[in-house]
mmCIF file of C-alpha atoms in Angstrom:
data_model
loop_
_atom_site.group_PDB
_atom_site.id
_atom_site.type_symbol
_atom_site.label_atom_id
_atom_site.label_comp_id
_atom_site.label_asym_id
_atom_site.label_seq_id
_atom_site.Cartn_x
_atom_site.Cartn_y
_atom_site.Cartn_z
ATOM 1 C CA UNK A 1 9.466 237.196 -9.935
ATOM 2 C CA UNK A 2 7.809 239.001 -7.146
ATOM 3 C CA UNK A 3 9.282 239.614 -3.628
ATOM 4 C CA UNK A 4 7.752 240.277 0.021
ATOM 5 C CA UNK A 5 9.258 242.023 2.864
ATOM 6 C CA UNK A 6 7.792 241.821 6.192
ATOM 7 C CA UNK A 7 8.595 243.523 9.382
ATOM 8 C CA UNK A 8 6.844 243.121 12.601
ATOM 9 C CA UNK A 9 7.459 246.397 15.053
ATOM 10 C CA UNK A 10 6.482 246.366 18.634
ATOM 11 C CA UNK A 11 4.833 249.792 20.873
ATOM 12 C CA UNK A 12 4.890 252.714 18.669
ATOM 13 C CA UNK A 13 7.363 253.355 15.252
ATOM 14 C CA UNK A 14 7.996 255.617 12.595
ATOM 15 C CA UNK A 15 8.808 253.590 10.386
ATOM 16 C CA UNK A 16 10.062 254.105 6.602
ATOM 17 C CA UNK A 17 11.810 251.155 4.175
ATOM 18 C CA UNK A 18 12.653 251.333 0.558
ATOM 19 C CA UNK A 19 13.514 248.380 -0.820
ATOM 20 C CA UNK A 20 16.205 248.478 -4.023
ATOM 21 C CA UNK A 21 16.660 246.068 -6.586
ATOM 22 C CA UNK A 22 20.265 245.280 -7.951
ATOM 23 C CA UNK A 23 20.315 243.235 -11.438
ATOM 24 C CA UNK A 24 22.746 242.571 -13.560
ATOM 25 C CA UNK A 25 25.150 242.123 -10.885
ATOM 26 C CA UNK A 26 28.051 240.181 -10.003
ATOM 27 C CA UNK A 27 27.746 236.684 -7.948
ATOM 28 C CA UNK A 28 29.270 238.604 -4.598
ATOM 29 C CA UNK A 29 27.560 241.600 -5.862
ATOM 30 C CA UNK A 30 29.104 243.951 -2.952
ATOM 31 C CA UNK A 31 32.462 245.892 -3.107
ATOM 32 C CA UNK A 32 31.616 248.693 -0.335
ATOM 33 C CA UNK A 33 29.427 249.184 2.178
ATOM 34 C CA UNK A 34 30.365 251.869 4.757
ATOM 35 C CA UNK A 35 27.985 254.397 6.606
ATOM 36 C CA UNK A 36 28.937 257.603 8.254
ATOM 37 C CA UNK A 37 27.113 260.330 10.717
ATOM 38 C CA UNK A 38 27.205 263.638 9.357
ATOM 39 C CA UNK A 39 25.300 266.576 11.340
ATOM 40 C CA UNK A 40 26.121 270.127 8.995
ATOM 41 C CA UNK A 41 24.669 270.331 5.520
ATOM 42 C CA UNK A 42 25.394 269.205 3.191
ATOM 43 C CA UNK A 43 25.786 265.736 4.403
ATOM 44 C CA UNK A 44 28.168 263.580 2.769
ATOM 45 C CA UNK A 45 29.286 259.684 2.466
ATOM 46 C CA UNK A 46 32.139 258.556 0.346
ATOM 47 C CA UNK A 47 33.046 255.131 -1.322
ATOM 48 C CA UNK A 48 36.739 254.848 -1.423
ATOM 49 C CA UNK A 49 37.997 253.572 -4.136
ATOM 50 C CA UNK A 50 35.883 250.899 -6.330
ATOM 51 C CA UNK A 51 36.864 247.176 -7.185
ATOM 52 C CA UNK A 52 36.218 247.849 -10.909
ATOM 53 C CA UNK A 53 34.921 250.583 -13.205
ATOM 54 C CA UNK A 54 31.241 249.125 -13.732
ATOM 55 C CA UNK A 55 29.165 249.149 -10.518
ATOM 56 C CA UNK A 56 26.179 251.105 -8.972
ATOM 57 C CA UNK A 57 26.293 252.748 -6.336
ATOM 58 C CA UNK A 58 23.719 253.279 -3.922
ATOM 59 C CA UNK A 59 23.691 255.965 -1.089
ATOM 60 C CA UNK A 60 21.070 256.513 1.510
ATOM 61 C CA UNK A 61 20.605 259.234 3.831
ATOM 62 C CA UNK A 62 18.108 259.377 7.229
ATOM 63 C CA UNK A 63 17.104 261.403 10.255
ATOM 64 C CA UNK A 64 14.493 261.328 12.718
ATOM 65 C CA UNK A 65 15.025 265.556 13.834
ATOM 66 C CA UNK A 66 14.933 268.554 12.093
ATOM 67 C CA UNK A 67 11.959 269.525 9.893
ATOM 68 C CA UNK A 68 9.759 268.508 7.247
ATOM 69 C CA UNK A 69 11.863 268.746 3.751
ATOM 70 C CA UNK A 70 12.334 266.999 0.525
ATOM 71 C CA UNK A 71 16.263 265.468 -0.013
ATOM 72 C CA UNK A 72 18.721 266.485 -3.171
ATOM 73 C CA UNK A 73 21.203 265.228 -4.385
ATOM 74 C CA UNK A 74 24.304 267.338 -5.765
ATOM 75 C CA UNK A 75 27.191 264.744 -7.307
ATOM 76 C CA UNK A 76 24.924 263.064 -9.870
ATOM 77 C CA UNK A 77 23.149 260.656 -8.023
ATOM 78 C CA UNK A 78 18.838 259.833 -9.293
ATOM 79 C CA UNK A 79 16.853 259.959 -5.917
ATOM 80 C CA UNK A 80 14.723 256.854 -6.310
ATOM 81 C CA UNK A 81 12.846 257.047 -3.253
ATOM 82 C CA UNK A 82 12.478 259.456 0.073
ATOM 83 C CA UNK A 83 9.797 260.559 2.665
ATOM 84 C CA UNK A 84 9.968 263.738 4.208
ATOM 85 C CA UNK A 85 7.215 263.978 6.739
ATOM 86 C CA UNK A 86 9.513 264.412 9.907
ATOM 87 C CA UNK A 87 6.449 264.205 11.841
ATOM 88 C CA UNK A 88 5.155 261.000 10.865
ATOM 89 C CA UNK A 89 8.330 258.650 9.667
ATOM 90 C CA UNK A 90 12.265 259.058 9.852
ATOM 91 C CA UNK A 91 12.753 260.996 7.263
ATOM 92 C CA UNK A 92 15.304 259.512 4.455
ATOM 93 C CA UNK A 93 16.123 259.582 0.618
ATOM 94 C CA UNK A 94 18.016 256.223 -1.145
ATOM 95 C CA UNK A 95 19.597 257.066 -4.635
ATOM 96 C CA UNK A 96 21.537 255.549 -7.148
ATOM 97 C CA UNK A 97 24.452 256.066 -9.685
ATOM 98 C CA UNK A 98 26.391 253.671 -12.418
ATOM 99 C CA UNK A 99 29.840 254.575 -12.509
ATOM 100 C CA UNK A 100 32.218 253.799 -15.551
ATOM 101 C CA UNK A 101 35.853 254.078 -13.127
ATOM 102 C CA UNK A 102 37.539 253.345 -9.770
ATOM 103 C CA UNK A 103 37.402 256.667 -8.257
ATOM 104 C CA UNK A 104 35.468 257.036 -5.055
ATOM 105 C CA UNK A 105 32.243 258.383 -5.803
ATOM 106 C CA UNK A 106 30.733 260.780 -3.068
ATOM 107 C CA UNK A 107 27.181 261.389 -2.504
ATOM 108 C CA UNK A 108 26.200 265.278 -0.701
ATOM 109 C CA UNK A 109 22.711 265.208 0.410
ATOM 110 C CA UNK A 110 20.632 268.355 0.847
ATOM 111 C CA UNK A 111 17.045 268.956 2.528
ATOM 112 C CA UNK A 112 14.640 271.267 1.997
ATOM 113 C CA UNK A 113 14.060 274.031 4.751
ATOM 114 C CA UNK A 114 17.373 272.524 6.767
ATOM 115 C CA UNK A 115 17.621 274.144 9.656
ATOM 116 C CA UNK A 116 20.880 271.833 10.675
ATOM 117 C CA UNK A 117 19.131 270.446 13.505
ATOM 118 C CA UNK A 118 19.923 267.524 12.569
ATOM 119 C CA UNK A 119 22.004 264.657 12.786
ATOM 120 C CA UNK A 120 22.086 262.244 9.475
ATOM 121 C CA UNK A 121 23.047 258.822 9.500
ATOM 122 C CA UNK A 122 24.140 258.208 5.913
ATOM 123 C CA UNK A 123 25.292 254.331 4.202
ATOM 124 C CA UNK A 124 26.753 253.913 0.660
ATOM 125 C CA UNK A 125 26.907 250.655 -0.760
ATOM 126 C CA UNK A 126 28.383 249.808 -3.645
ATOM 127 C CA UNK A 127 27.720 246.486 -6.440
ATOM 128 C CA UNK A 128 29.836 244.853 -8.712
ATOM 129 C CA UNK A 129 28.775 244.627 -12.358
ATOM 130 C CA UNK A 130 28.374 240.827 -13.599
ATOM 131 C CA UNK A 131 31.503 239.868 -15.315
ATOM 132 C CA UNK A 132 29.480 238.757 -18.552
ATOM 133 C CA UNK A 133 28.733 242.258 -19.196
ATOM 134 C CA UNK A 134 25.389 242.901 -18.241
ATOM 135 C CA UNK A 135 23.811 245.836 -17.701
ATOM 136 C CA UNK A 136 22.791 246.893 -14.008
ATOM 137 C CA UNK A 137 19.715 248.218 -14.029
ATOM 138 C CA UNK A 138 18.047 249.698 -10.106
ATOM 139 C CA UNK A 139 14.344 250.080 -9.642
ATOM 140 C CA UNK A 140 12.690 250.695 -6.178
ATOM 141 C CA UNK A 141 9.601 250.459 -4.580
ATOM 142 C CA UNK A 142 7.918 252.314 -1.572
ATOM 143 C CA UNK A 143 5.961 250.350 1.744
ATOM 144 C CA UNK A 144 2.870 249.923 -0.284
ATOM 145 C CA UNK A 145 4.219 249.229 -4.171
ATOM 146 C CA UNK A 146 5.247 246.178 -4.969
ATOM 147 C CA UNK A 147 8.281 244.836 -7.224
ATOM 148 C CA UNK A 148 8.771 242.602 -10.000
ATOM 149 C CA UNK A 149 12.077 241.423 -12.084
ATOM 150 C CA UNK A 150 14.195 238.629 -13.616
ATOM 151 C CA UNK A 151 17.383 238.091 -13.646
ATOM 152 C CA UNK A 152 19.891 238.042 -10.314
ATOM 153 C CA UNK A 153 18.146 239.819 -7.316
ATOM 154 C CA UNK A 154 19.661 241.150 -4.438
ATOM 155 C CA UNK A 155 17.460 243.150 -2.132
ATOM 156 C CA UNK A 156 19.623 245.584 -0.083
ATOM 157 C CA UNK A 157 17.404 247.339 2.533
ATOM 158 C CA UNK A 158 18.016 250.635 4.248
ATOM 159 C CA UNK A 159 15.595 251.972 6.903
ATOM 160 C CA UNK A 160 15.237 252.253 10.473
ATOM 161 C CA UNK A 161 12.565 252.839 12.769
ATOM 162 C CA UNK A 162 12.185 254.463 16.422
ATOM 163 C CA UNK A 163 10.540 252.485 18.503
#
């Protein structure tokens, strides 16, 4: 299967989207979803406490201020995607991590050069494993790449743009 996103902006943007695949999951995939401002680095999100012990989580992190800089992750999240040209696009990262318990999971972003000018606006969403026991597996894709699977699909979408 192949999916399309398209997204029609008026006067000027900056616009970034990543778009995440989820498969393997559950038939009402999401357990959290929660977002959070956070202006002092590191920036941090946490979950709360899971549904159930198999799940990925995702986390995203983005600003429009501060500086050009690449995003880390400390807490064992895979950065799957970011842009860090401040001076072209919000900057943002989106990363993911399969947990094996309950425990809130907590992501702590880092960027590059951070002056802490900045104010991040950070989400973490969490998805329930399928009850059959399949494996979740995430893949990503940028503006201009294009994505491809089988299986269940769910296409959670962070971004934002400044018009």
């Amino acid at each position: 299967a192949s999916h399309t996103a398209t997204i029609t902006f008026s006067g000027n943007a900056f616009a970034v989207l990543s778009l995440v695949e989820v498969t393997g999951a559950d038939v009402s995939p999401v357990d959290i979803s929660t977002s959070a401002v956070d202006t002092t680095s590191p920036y941090t999100i946490a979950s709360g406490t899971l549904a159930q012990a198999a799940e990925v989580v995702l986390a995203a992190i983005e600003s429009n201020t501060g500086i050009n800089g690449a995003y880390s992750e400390s807490t064992g999240f895979t950065i799957l995607s970011q842009e860090s040209d401040i001076g072209n696009f919000w900057t943002h990262a989106v990363a993911a991590k399969v947990v094996a318990s309950t425990s809130s999971v907590t992501a702590s972003f880092t960027r590059s050069g951070d002056d802490d000018a900045f104010d991040a606006a950070l989400v973490i969403d969490s998805f329930k494993e399928a009850a059959s026991g399949v494996t979740g597996t995430v893949a990503y894709t940028n503006l201009n790449d294009s994505i491809s699977a089988s299986g269940t699909v769910l296409l959670p979408i962070f971004g934002q743009a400044c018009l």
